[in-house]
Amino acid sequence: MAHVIRIGPYHPLQEEPASFLLTVEGERVIDIDVQLGYIHKGLERLAEQRTYDMVPLLLERICGICSATHSINFCHAVEDILGLAVPPRARYIRTIVGELERIHSHLLWVGLAGHFIGYETVFMWAWKYREPVLDMYEQLTGHRQNSALPQVGGVRRDLPEQAFPEVRRTLDALDGQVEMLTGAVLDDPVLAARLSGVGVLTAEQALAYGVVGPTARASGLATDVRADEPYAAYPELDWKVITRSEGDVFAKAVVRLLELKESIGLVRQAMEKLPPGPINAGPLHVPRGEGIGRYEAPRGEDVHYVRSNGTNMPERVKVRAPSYVNIPSFRASCIGQTISDVTLTLAACDPCYSCTERMAVVRDAGGGSEITFSDLVRLGREKTLRIARELGRKPDLDLEIG
Amino acid sequence: MAISTLLLRALKKSPWVFHVGTSGCNNCDIEIADCMTPRFDVERFGVRLVGSPRHADVLLLSGPISRGCRRAVQEAYLQMPAPKVVLLVGTCACSMGIYRDAYSVAGPADQVILEVDRNARLVYVPGCPPKPETIIAGVVKLLEALA
């Protein structure tokens, strides 16, 4: 006998509202439906009422975690219309800002994943190591997350080079911390047993759903805009695309943890090689035309489309955020799982609703709930505890069940 | 001492917070979560995020109130036991910020709350996003303002 369980839209663990309808038979999930639209904000319309100089500042507020992503990508789309090559120094500055953002976003995810399975220690660690990243961001750009740097044709302000030695020291310390965290997560037998084989998305399914970013790379697809259609300073720097073939939650965690290392290297190299010269192309007039921007956000490929009618404001701005294509893959990865694994699988593609919901359809929020999200998390944590006992290990976690 | 004064004093000792991300950009929400992590650790002061409005003393709103979640916010406020306080974190929650002209926004957060409770206590923490230190300062002001 099948039951329908509604989770959300407000549940205590994800900060953003989204509603999931799980159809279950016993403990097994046989269908899942996602309802979004609680935080539709109409940002694309607002962008059409602002000048090209103002829009990057607005689009930074699409999403707090990917702020540089959306503003830089809008610039990519407009620069596509202009056929403009950005000055080298601006390309390097964009790389530094973008990679720092990737580091703090991935650390945030690692922490949340730990939280979902009851490893509060991992949560606290990851978020503690995230703080110095925000400090670096603040030292370099003046703000913890919204840099306000990207501008069509380059960047608005230069980076203060006197802050570089301090940033390098912080990066060195972070390198060791990330290594420790990666080792601790990868060597833990309980985590391996808990995460392996959970929420598997095969390479075929990943292709069929068109997933992007770490979600695709964990399923063995080497897709990364930074390598496929290089922008900023990536072609001139030494780094590699991380892939894993398993497609489960563990693989997604491994991909993100190893990418942290790559990103730290990228920031270091970009600071080392930062060329002198102008930081933007000066005042521009955007002619009639259409442009596409692509950018590898921490969650995957982000696409911006801009149509210009020759005035000082864009006629149409369209954003396709990475979570928008990653969220439907829940159908492939959650069906057949037990309820205790659902939260983890949902979290594994790091869905970001702020990015996704500019265009989602608003549906009715009514309907009673039979089980709360905290119940689901409790189930997820109990499974961790069970596995720890089976492995004969004292669970190192402070499992607050209930 | 009146019962209400006593209750307010008790609330000051360890305010429990129910966080509703109304339709912000995530930035404030993350800074709020940051307050819970080792560097800031507001749990030292007894501040906790709780999973249900029925357990909460403080309703924390971040972001403008979108049409999609307006009713949910009002319901959450009404479900909280008195005495209760509303903490508006971020410029969008305080004054709608960049969303002032957006078609999707149902109105300023304070108005949405005042519609269901004329005497609601509101505390504003502006910033885009406010740093964790600012949020903590806001909570301290809130506690000072109570009884």
Coordinates of C-alpha atoms in Angstrom, one line a residue:
Chain A
M1 CA 0.0 0.0 0.0
A2 CA 1.5 3.3 -1.1
H3 CA 1.7 6.3 1.1
V4 CA 2.3 9.9 0.1
I5 CA 4.6 11.9 2.4
R6 CA 4.8 15.6 2.0
I7 CA 8.0 17.3 3.2
G8 CA 8.2 21.0 3.6
P9 CA 7.9 23.7 2.3
Y10 CA 9.4 24.9 5.5
H11 CA 11.6 22.4 7.2
P12 CA 14.2 23.0 9.8
L13 CA 17.4 21.9 8.0
Q14 CA 17.4 23.4 4.6
E15 CA 17.2 27.1 4.8
E16 CA 15.2 27.6 1.7
P17 CA 11.6 26.5 1.2
A18 CA 10.9 23.6 -1.2
S19 CA 8.2 20.9 -1.0
F20 CA 8.8 17.3 -1.8
L21 CA 6.1 14.6 -2.3
L22 CA 7.4 11.2 -1.6
T23 CA 5.3 8.2 -2.5
V24 CA 6.5 5.2 -0.4
E25 CA 5.7 1.6 0.0
G26 CA 6.9 0.5 3.4
E27 CA 10.4 2.1 3.7
R28 CA 11.0 2.2 0.0
V29 CA 10.5 5.3 -2.1
I30 CA 8.6 4.6 -5.3
D31 CA 8.0 8.1 -6.6
I32 CA 9.1 11.6 -5.9
D33 CA 7.7 15.0 -7.0
V34 CA 9.3 18.4 -6.3
Q35 CA 7.3 21.5 -5.9
L36 CA 9.1 24.8 -6.1
G37 CA 8.2 28.4 -6.4
Y38 CA 7.9 29.6 -2.8
I39 CA 10.7 32.1 -3.3
H40 CA 10.1 33.3 -6.8
K41 CA 11.5 36.8 -6.9
G42 CA 11.1 38.2 -10.4
L43 CA 14.8 39.2 -10.7
E44 CA 14.9 38.8 -14.5
R45 CA 12.2 41.4 -14.8
L46 CA 14.0 43.7 -12.4
A47 CA 17.2 43.2 -14.5
E48 CA 15.4 44.6 -17.6
Q49 CA 14.7 47.8 -15.7
R50 CA 18.4 48.5 -14.9
T51 CA 21.3 49.7 -16.9
Y52 CA 24.2 47.4 -17.9
D53 CA 26.3 48.9 -15.2
M54 CA 23.7 48.2 -12.5
V55 CA 22.6 44.7 -13.5
P56 CA 25.7 42.8 -12.3
L57 CA 25.1 44.3 -8.8
L58 CA 21.5 43.1 -9.0
L59 CA 22.3 39.6 -10.3
E60 CA 24.8 39.1 -7.5
R61 CA 21.7 38.9 -5.3
I62 CA 20.2 35.9 -7.3
C63 CA 22.1 33.7 -4.9
G64 CA 24.2 34.5 -1.9
I65 CA 26.6 31.6 -2.5
C66 CA 27.1 32.0 -6.2
S67 CA 27.2 35.8 -6.2
A68 CA 30.3 36.1 -8.4
T69 CA 28.9 33.4 -10.7
H70 CA 25.8 35.2 -11.8
S71 CA 27.4 38.7 -12.1
I72 CA 30.4 37.4 -14.0
N73 CA 28.2 35.3 -16.3
F74 CA 26.0 38.2 -17.1
C75 CA 29.2 40.1 -18.2
H76 CA 30.1 37.0 -20.3
A77 CA 26.8 37.3 -22.1
V78 CA 27.1 41.0 -22.8
E79 CA 30.7 40.7 -23.8
D80 CA 29.5 38.0 -26.3
I81 CA 27.2 40.6 -27.8
L82 CA 30.1 43.1 -27.9
G83 CA 32.6 40.6 -29.2
L84 CA 34.9 42.0 -26.5
A85 CA 38.1 40.5 -25.1
V86 CA 38.5 41.4 -21.4
P87 CA 41.9 42.8 -20.3
P88 CA 44.1 40.0 -18.9
R89 CA 44.3 41.5 -15.4
A90 CA 40.5 41.5 -15.2
R91 CA 40.4 37.9 -16.3
Y92 CA 42.8 36.9 -13.5
I93 CA 40.8 38.9 -10.9
R94 CA 37.6 37.2 -12.0
T95 CA 39.3 33.8 -11.6
I96 CA 40.5 34.6 -8.1
V97 CA 37.1 35.7 -7.0
G98 CA 35.3 32.8 -8.7
E99 CA 37.6 30.2 -7.2
L100 CA 37.4 31.6 -3.6
E101 CA 33.6 31.4 -4.1
R102 CA 33.9 27.7 -5.1
I103 CA 36.0 26.9 -2.1
H104 CA 33.5 28.4 0.4
S105 CA 30.6 26.9 -1.4
H106 CA 32.1 23.4 -1.4
L107 CA 33.1 23.7 2.3
L108 CA 29.5 24.7 3.0
W109 CA 28.2 21.6 1.3
V110 CA 30.6 19.3 3.0
G111 CA 29.4 20.7 6.3
L112 CA 25.7 20.3 5.5
A113 CA 26.2 16.7 4.2
G114 CA 27.8 15.9 7.6
H115 CA 24.9 17.5 9.3
F116 CA 22.3 15.4 7.4
I117 CA 23.8 12.1 8.5
G118 CA 24.5 13.2 12.0
Y119 CA 28.2 14.0 11.8
E120 CA 28.0 17.3 13.6
T121 CA 31.8 17.3 13.9
V122 CA 32.2 17.4 10.1
F123 CA 29.6 20.3 10.0
M124 CA 31.5 22.3 12.6
W125 CA 34.9 21.6 11.1
A126 CA 33.9 22.5 7.5
W127 CA 32.2 25.7 8.6
K128 CA 35.1 26.7 10.8
Y129 CA 37.5 26.3 7.9
R130 CA 35.1 28.3 5.7
E131 CA 35.5 31.4 7.9
P132 CA 39.1 32.1 6.8
V133 CA 37.9 31.9 3.1
L134 CA 35.4 34.6 3.8
D135 CA 38.1 36.6 5.5
M136 CA 40.2 36.4 2.4
Y137 CA 37.3 37.4 0.2
E138 CA 36.7 40.4 2.5
Q139 CA 40.4 41.3 2.4
L140 CA 40.5 41.2 -1.4
T141 CA 37.1 42.6 -2.3
G142 CA 35.8 44.4 0.8
H143 CA 32.8 42.1 1.4
R144 CA 32.3 38.6 2.7
Q145 CA 30.3 37.4 -0.3
N146 CA 29.1 40.1 -2.6
S147 CA 32.2 41.4 -4.2
A148 CA 30.5 43.9 -6.5
L149 CA 33.6 43.5 -8.7
P150 CA 32.4 42.2 -12.1
Q151 CA 31.5 44.9 -14.6
V152 CA 30.8 44.5 -18.3
G153 CA 34.2 44.7 -19.9
G154 CA 36.3 43.8 -16.9
V155 CA 36.1 44.5 -13.2
R156 CA 35.1 47.5 -11.2
R157 CA 38.0 47.8 -8.8
D158 CA 41.5 46.4 -8.5
L159 CA 42.6 43.9 -5.9
P160 CA 44.7 45.3 -3.1
E161 CA 48.1 43.7 -3.7
Q162 CA 49.3 44.6 -0.2
A163 CA 46.8 42.0 1.1
F164 CA 48.3 39.2 -1.0
P165 CA 51.0 38.0 1.5
E166 CA 48.3 37.6 4.2
V167 CA 46.0 35.8 1.8
R168 CA 48.8 33.5 0.8
R169 CA 49.4 32.6 4.4
T170 CA 45.7 31.9 4.9
L171 CA 45.7 29.7 1.8
D172 CA 48.7 27.7 3.1
A173 CA 46.9 27.1 6.4
L174 CA 43.7 26.2 4.5
D175 CA 45.5 23.7 2.4
G176 CA 46.5 21.7 5.4
Q177 CA 43.1 22.0 6.9
V178 CA 41.3 20.8 3.7
E179 CA 43.8 17.9 3.5
M180 CA 43.0 16.9 7.0
L181 CA 39.3 17.2 6.4
T182 CA 39.5 15.2 3.2
G183 CA 41.5 12.5 4.9
A184 CA 39.2 12.3 7.8
V185 CA 36.1 12.0 5.6
L186 CA 37.6 9.5 3.1
D187 CA 39.2 7.2 5.7
D188 CA 36.3 6.9 7.9
P189 CA 34.8 3.4 7.5
V190 CA 31.4 4.5 8.8
L191 CA 31.1 7.3 6.3
A192 CA 32.2 5.1 3.4
A193 CA 29.6 2.5 4.4
R194 CA 27.0 5.1 4.9
L195 CA 27.5 7.0 1.7
S196 CA 28.6 4.4 -0.8
G197 CA 25.9 3.0 -3.1
V198 CA 23.4 5.6 -1.8
G199 CA 21.5 7.7 -4.4
V200 CA 23.4 6.3 -7.4
L201 CA 23.0 8.3 -10.6
T202 CA 24.6 6.3 -13.5
A203 CA 26.4 7.9 -16.3
E204 CA 23.5 7.2 -18.7
Q205 CA 21.0 8.7 -16.3
A206 CA 23.3 11.7 -15.8
L207 CA 23.3 12.2 -19.5
A208 CA 19.6 11.7 -19.9
Y209 CA 18.8 14.3 -17.2
G210 CA 21.5 16.6 -18.5
V211 CA 22.9 17.2 -15.0
V212 CA 25.9 19.5 -14.6
G213 CA 28.8 20.2 -12.3
P214 CA 30.0 17.9 -9.5
T215 CA 26.7 15.9 -9.8
A216 CA 27.7 15.0 -13.4
R217 CA 31.4 14.6 -12.7
A218 CA 30.7 12.1 -9.9
S219 CA 28.9 10.0 -12.4
G220 CA 31.9 9.9 -14.7
L221 CA 31.1 12.7 -17.1
A222 CA 34.0 15.0 -17.5
T223 CA 32.0 18.1 -18.1
D224 CA 33.4 21.4 -16.8
V225 CA 32.9 24.7 -18.6
R226 CA 36.3 25.9 -17.3
A227 CA 37.8 23.2 -19.5
D228 CA 35.2 22.8 -22.3
E229 CA 34.9 26.5 -23.2
P230 CA 37.6 28.2 -21.3
Y231 CA 37.1 31.7 -20.0
A232 CA 38.9 34.0 -17.5
A233 CA 42.4 32.7 -16.8
Y234 CA 41.7 29.0 -16.7
P235 CA 43.5 28.0 -19.9
E236 CA 46.7 29.6 -18.6
L237 CA 46.7 27.9 -15.2
D238 CA 47.5 24.3 -14.2
W239 CA 44.5 22.4 -12.9
K240 CA 42.5 19.3 -13.7
V241 CA 38.9 18.2 -13.9
I242 CA 38.0 15.8 -11.1
T243 CA 35.8 12.9 -12.0
R244 CA 34.6 9.8 -10.3
S245 CA 32.7 6.9 -11.8
E246 CA 30.5 5.6 -9.0
G247 CA 27.7 8.2 -9.1
D248 CA 26.8 7.8 -5.5
V249 CA 26.8 10.3 -2.6
F250 CA 30.3 9.3 -1.6
A251 CA 31.6 10.0 -5.1
K252 CA 29.9 13.4 -5.0
A253 CA 31.6 14.2 -1.7
V254 CA 35.0 13.0 -3.0
V255 CA 34.7 15.1 -6.2
R256 CA 33.9 18.3 -4.1
L257 CA 36.7 17.6 -1.6
L258 CA 39.3 17.1 -4.3
E259 CA 38.0 20.2 -6.2
L260 CA 38.8 22.2 -3.1
K261 CA 42.4 21.4 -3.5
E262 CA 42.4 22.3 -7.2
S263 CA 40.6 25.6 -6.4
I264 CA 43.2 26.5 -3.7
G265 CA 45.9 25.9 -6.3
L266 CA 44.1 28.0 -8.9
V267 CA 43.8 31.0 -6.5
R268 CA 47.5 30.7 -5.6
Q269 CA 48.6 30.5 -9.3
A270 CA 46.3 33.4 -10.3
M271 CA 47.7 35.6 -7.6
E272 CA 51.2 34.6 -8.6
K273 CA 50.7 35.4 -12.3
L274 CA 48.4 38.4 -11.9
P275 CA 49.5 40.5 -14.9
P276 CA 49.7 44.3 -14.8
G277 CA 47.6 46.5 -17.0
P278 CA 44.1 48.0 -17.2
I279 CA 41.2 46.3 -15.3
N280 CA 38.4 47.2 -17.6
A281 CA 37.6 48.2 -21.1
G282 CA 36.2 51.6 -20.2
P283 CA 32.7 52.9 -21.1
L284 CA 30.9 50.7 -23.6
H285 CA 27.9 51.0 -25.8
V286 CA 26.0 47.7 -26.2
P287 CA 24.7 47.3 -29.7
R288 CA 21.6 45.4 -30.8
G289 CA 22.1 41.6 -30.5
E290 CA 21.9 38.5 -28.5
G291 CA 24.6 36.9 -26.3
I292 CA 25.1 33.7 -24.3
G293 CA 27.3 33.5 -21.2
R294 CA 28.5 30.2 -19.8
Y295 CA 30.2 29.8 -16.4
E296 CA 31.1 26.9 -14.2
A297 CA 29.4 27.7 -10.9
P298 CA 30.2 25.7 -7.8
R299 CA 27.1 23.6 -8.6
G300 CA 27.6 23.2 -12.4
E301 CA 27.2 25.1 -15.6
D302 CA 25.3 28.4 -15.4
V303 CA 23.9 29.9 -18.6
H304 CA 22.8 33.5 -19.1
Y305 CA 21.1 34.8 -22.1
V306 CA 20.9 38.6 -22.8
R307 CA 19.1 40.3 -25.6
S308 CA 20.0 43.9 -26.3
N309 CA 17.9 46.4 -28.3
G310 CA 20.6 49.1 -28.4
T311 CA 19.5 51.0 -25.4
N312 CA 21.3 51.2 -22.1
M313 CA 19.2 48.5 -20.6
P314 CA 18.9 44.8 -21.6
E315 CA 15.7 43.9 -23.3
R316 CA 15.6 40.4 -21.9
V317 CA 17.8 38.5 -19.3
K318 CA 17.3 34.8 -18.9
V319 CA 19.2 32.8 -16.3
R320 CA 19.4 29.0 -16.3
A321 CA 21.0 28.1 -13.0
P322 CA 22.7 24.7 -12.4
S323 CA 20.3 23.4 -9.8
Y324 CA 17.5 23.8 -12.3
V325 CA 18.8 20.8 -14.3
N326 CA 20.1 19.0 -11.3
I327 CA 16.9 18.9 -9.3
P328 CA 14.9 16.6 -11.7
S329 CA 17.6 14.0 -11.4
F330 CA 16.2 13.2 -7.9
R331 CA 13.7 11.0 -9.7
A332 CA 16.5 8.8 -10.9
S333 CA 18.6 8.8 -7.7
C334 CA 15.8 8.7 -5.0
I335 CA 13.4 6.1 -6.4
G336 CA 14.2 2.7 -4.9
Q337 CA 16.0 4.2 -1.9
T338 CA 14.9 3.9 1.7
I339 CA 13.4 7.0 3.3
S340 CA 16.4 7.3 5.5
D341 CA 18.6 8.0 2.5
V342 CA 16.4 10.6 0.8
T343 CA 17.5 13.7 2.6
L344 CA 21.1 12.8 1.9
T345 CA 20.4 12.1 -1.8
L346 CA 18.5 15.4 -2.1
A347 CA 21.3 17.3 -0.5
A348 CA 24.0 15.5 -2.6
C349 CA 23.4 17.7 -5.7
D350 CA 23.5 20.8 -3.5
P351 CA 20.3 22.2 -4.7
C352 CA 20.1 26.0 -4.6
Y353 CA 16.5 27.2 -4.8
S354 CA 17.4 30.9 -4.9
C355 CA 19.1 30.4 -8.2
T356 CA 16.4 28.1 -9.6
E357 CA 13.2 29.8 -8.8
R358 CA 13.2 32.9 -10.8
M359 CA 11.0 31.1 -13.4
A360 CA 9.4 28.2 -11.5
V361 CA 5.6 27.9 -11.5
V362 CA 3.9 28.7 -8.2
R363 CA 1.6 25.9 -7.0
D364 CA -0.7 25.7 -4.1
A365 CA 1.1 25.3 -0.8
G366 CA -1.8 23.6 1.0
G367 CA -1.9 20.0 2.2
G368 CA -1.2 18.3 5.5
S369 CA 2.0 16.6 6.4
E370 CA 2.3 13.2 7.9
I371 CA 6.0 13.2 8.6
T372 CA 8.3 16.1 9.1
F373 CA 11.7 16.7 7.6
S374 CA 13.3 16.3 11.1
D375 CA 11.7 12.8 11.2
L376 CA 13.5 12.1 7.9
V377 CA 16.8 13.4 9.2
R378 CA 16.3 11.3 12.4
L379 CA 15.9 8.2 10.2
G380 CA 19.0 9.1 8.3
R381 CA 21.0 9.5 11.5
E382 CA 19.7 6.3 12.9
K383 CA 21.0 4.4 9.9
T384 CA 24.5 6.0 10.4
L385 CA 24.4 4.8 14.0
R386 CA 23.3 1.3 13.0
I387 CA 26.2 1.1 10.5
A388 CA 28.7 2.3 13.1
R389 CA 27.5 -0.4 15.5
E390 CA 27.7 -3.1 12.8
L391 CA 31.3 -2.1 12.0
G392 CA 32.0 -2.3 15.7
R393 CA 33.0 1.3 16.0
K394 CA 32.1 3.8 18.6
P395 CA 30.2 6.4 16.7
D396 CA 32.3 9.6 17.0
L397 CA 29.2 11.6 16.5
D398 CA 27.1 13.5 18.8
L399 CA 24.0 12.0 17.5
E400 CA 21.1 14.1 18.7
I401 CA 18.3 11.8 17.8
G402 CA 15.0 13.4 18.2
Chain B
M1 CA 5.5 41.1 39.4
A2 CA 3.1 40.6 36.5
I3 CA 3.2 37.3 34.8
S4 CA 3.9 38.9 31.4
T5 CA 7.0 40.7 32.8
L6 CA 8.2 37.4 34.3
L7 CA 7.7 35.6 30.9
L8 CA 9.7 38.3 29.1
R9 CA 12.5 37.9 31.6
A10 CA 12.6 34.2 31.1
L11 CA 12.7 34.7 27.4
K12 CA 15.8 36.8 27.7
K13 CA 17.7 33.9 29.2
S14 CA 17.7 31.7 26.1
P15 CA 15.7 32.9 23.1
W16 CA 14.9 30.1 20.7
V17 CA 14.7 31.1 17.1
F18 CA 12.6 29.7 14.2
H19 CA 14.1 30.8 11.0
V20 CA 11.9 31.4 7.9
G21 CA 13.9 32.1 4.7
T22 CA 11.1 34.0 3.1
S23 CA 12.5 34.6 -0.4
G24 CA 16.0 36.0 0.1
C25 CA 19.1 35.2 -1.9
N26 CA 20.4 32.8 0.7
N27 CA 23.1 35.1 1.8
C28 CA 21.5 36.2 5.0
D29 CA 20.4 32.6 5.6
I30 CA 24.0 31.5 5.4
E31 CA 25.2 34.3 7.7
I32 CA 22.6 33.2 10.2
A33 CA 23.8 29.6 10.0
D34 CA 27.3 31.0 10.4
C35 CA 26.3 32.5 13.8
M36 CA 25.8 28.9 15.0
T37 CA 29.3 27.7 13.9
P38 CA 32.5 27.7 16.0
R39 CA 33.7 31.3 15.3
F40 CA 30.5 33.0 16.5
D41 CA 28.7 30.2 18.3
V42 CA 25.6 32.0 19.7
E43 CA 24.6 28.8 21.4
R44 CA 26.9 30.0 24.1
F45 CA 24.2 32.5 25.0
G46 CA 21.4 30.0 24.8
V47 CA 20.3 31.0 21.3
R48 CA 19.2 28.0 19.4
L49 CA 17.5 27.4 16.0
V50 CA 14.5 25.2 16.5
G51 CA 12.5 23.1 14.1
S52 CA 9.0 24.3 14.8
P53 CA 7.5 27.8 15.4
R54 CA 5.6 26.3 18.4
H55 CA 8.9 25.9 20.2
A56 CA 10.2 29.4 19.3
D57 CA 10.4 32.8 21.0
V58 CA 11.9 34.6 18.1
L59 CA 10.7 34.5 14.5
L60 CA 13.6 35.3 12.2
L61 CA 12.7 36.5 8.7
S62 CA 15.3 36.9 6.0
G63 CA 14.5 38.2 2.5
P64 CA 11.4 40.0 1.1
I65 CA 8.1 38.3 1.6
S66 CA 7.2 36.7 -1.7
R67 CA 3.6 36.0 -2.7
G68 CA 4.4 32.3 -2.5
C69 CA 5.3 32.3 1.2
R70 CA 3.3 35.2 2.6
R71 CA 0.6 33.0 4.2
A72 CA 3.2 30.5 5.5
V73 CA 5.0 33.4 7.3
Q74 CA 1.8 34.6 8.9
E75 CA 0.8 31.1 10.0
A76 CA 4.2 30.5 11.5
Y77 CA 3.9 33.8 13.5
L78 CA 0.5 32.9 14.7
Q79 CA 1.6 29.5 15.8
M80 CA 4.3 30.9 18.1
P81 CA 3.5 31.1 21.8
A82 CA 3.5 34.6 23.4
P83 CA 5.6 36.5 24.3
K84 CA 7.2 36.6 20.9
V85 CA 9.5 38.8 18.9
V86 CA 10.2 39.2 15.2
L87 CA 13.8 39.7 14.0
L88 CA 14.1 41.0 10.5
V89 CA 17.5 40.2 9.1
G90 CA 18.9 41.9 6.0
T91 CA 17.9 44.9 4.0
C92 CA 15.3 43.0 2.0
A93 CA 13.4 42.0 5.2
C94 CA 13.7 45.5 6.6
S95 CA 12.8 47.6 3.6
M96 CA 12.5 45.2 0.6
G97 CA 15.8 46.4 -0.7
I98 CA 16.3 45.7 -4.4
Y99 CA 13.0 43.9 -4.6
R100 CA 11.0 47.1 -4.0
D101 CA 9.7 47.2 -7.6
A102 CA 9.4 43.4 -8.1
Y103 CA 6.0 42.0 -9.0
S104 CA 6.5 38.9 -6.9
V105 CA 6.8 40.6 -3.5
A106 CA 3.8 40.7 -1.3
G107 CA 4.9 43.7 0.8
P108 CA 7.3 44.7 3.5
A109 CA 7.9 42.0 6.0
D110 CA 6.9 44.2 8.9
Q111 CA 3.6 45.0 7.3
V112 CA 2.9 41.3 6.6
I113 CA 3.4 40.6 10.3
L114 CA 1.5 43.7 11.5
E115 CA -1.5 42.6 9.5
V116 CA -2.0 39.6 11.8
D117 CA -0.7 41.2 15.0
R118 CA -1.0 45.0 15.4
N119 CA 1.2 44.9 18.5
A120 CA 4.0 42.7 17.2
R121 CA 7.5 43.5 18.5
L122 CA 9.9 44.0 15.6
V123 CA 13.7 44.3 15.5
Y124 CA 15.5 45.4 12.3
V125 CA 19.0 44.3 11.4
P126 CA 19.8 45.9 8.0
G127 CA 22.8 44.9 5.8
C128 CA 23.3 43.0 2.6
P129 CA 23.9 40.6 4.2
P130 CA 24.6 41.8 7.8
K131 CA 27.8 40.2 9.1
P132 CA 27.3 37.7 11.9
E133 CA 28.6 40.2 14.3
T134 CA 25.8 42.6 13.2
I135 CA 23.2 39.8 13.7
I136 CA 24.5 39.1 17.1
A137 CA 24.4 42.8 18.0
G138 CA 20.8 42.8 16.8
V139 CA 19.9 39.9 19.1
V140 CA 21.6 41.7 22.0
K141 CA 19.5 44.9 21.3
L142 CA 16.4 42.8 21.1
L143 CA 17.2 41.2 24.5
E144 CA 17.9 44.7 26.0
A145 CA 14.6 46.0 24.7
L146 CA 12.7 43.2 26.4
A147 CA 11.7 43.9 30.0

